[in-house]
Coordinates of C-alpha atoms in Angstrom, one line a residue:
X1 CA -73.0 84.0 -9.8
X2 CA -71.1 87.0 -10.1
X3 CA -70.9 89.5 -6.9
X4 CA -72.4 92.5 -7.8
X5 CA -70.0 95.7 -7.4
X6 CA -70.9 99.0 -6.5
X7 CA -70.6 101.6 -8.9
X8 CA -67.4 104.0 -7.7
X9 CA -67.6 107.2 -6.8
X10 CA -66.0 109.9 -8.5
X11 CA -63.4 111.0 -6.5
X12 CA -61.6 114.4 -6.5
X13 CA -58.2 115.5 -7.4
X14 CA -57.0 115.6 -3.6
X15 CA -58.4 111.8 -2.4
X16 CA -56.9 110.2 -5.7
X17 CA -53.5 112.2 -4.7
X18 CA -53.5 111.1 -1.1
X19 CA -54.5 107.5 -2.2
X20 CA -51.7 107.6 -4.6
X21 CA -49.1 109.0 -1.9
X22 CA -50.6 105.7 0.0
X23 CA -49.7 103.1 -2.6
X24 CA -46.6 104.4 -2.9
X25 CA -44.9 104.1 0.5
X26 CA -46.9 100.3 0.7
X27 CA -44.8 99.8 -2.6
X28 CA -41.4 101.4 -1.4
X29 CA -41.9 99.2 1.8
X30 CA -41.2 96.2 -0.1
X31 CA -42.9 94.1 2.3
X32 CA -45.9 92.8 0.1
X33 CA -46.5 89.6 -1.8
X34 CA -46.7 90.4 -5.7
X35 CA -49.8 89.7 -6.3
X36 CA -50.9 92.7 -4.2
X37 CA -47.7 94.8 -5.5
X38 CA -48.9 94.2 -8.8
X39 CA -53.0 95.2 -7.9
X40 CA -51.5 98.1 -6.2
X41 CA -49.6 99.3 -8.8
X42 CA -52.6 98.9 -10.9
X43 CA -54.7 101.1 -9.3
X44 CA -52.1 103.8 -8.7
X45 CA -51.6 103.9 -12.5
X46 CA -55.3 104.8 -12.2
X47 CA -54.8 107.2 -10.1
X48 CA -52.0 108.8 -11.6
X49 CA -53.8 109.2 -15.1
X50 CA -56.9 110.4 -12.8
X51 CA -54.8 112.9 -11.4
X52 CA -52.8 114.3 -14.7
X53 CA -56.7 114.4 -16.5
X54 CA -57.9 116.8 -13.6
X55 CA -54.8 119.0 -13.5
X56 CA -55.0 119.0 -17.4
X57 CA -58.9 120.0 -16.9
X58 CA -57.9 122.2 -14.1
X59 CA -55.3 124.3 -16.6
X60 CA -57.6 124.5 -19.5
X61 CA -59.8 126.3 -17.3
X62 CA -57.4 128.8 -16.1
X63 CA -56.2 129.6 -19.4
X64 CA -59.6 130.4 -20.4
X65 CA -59.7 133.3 -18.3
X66 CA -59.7 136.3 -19.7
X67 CA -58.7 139.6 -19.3
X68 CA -61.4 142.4 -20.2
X69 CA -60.3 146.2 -20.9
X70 CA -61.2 147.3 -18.0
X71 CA -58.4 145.2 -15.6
X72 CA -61.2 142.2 -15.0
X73 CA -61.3 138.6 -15.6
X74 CA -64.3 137.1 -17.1
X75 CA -64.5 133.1 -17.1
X76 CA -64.9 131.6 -20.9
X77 CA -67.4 128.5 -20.3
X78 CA -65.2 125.2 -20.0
X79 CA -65.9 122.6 -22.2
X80 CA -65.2 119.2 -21.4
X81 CA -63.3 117.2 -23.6
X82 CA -64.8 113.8 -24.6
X83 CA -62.2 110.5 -22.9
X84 CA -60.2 108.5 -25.3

């Protein structure tokens, strides 16, 4: 029988970063058997295309600030894009 897994957490621009920074200095260490150098790369390709989504979803919403007449920004409602 299958172990059942726990469904992840989303997990926020900043802990995907720092997790990312993590995998990398096991990786530039050397010192790991490829099996885990090839899981950690894995999940630090996750983490990398986690990390360009949220900036790209983090730009989008800038740019849809606008600015009024009078001098003041107004916030356009963000839209989430559906995955691919």
């Amino acid at each position: 029988m299958a172990k059942s897994e726990k469904p992840e957490q989303p997990i926020d621009f900043e802990q995907a970063l720092a997790e990312l920074e993590a995998i990398v200095k096991q990786l530039e260490q050397g010192n790991l058997s490829l099996e885990k150098s090839l899981e950690l790369f894995g999940r630090g390709v996750e983490l990398a295309k986690l990390c360009k989504k949220r900036l790209s979803e983090a730009e989008l919403r800038v740019s849809q600030l606008v600015k009024e007449q009078e001098g003041l920004f107004r916030e356009v409602p963000f839209e989430e894009e559906p995955e691919d």
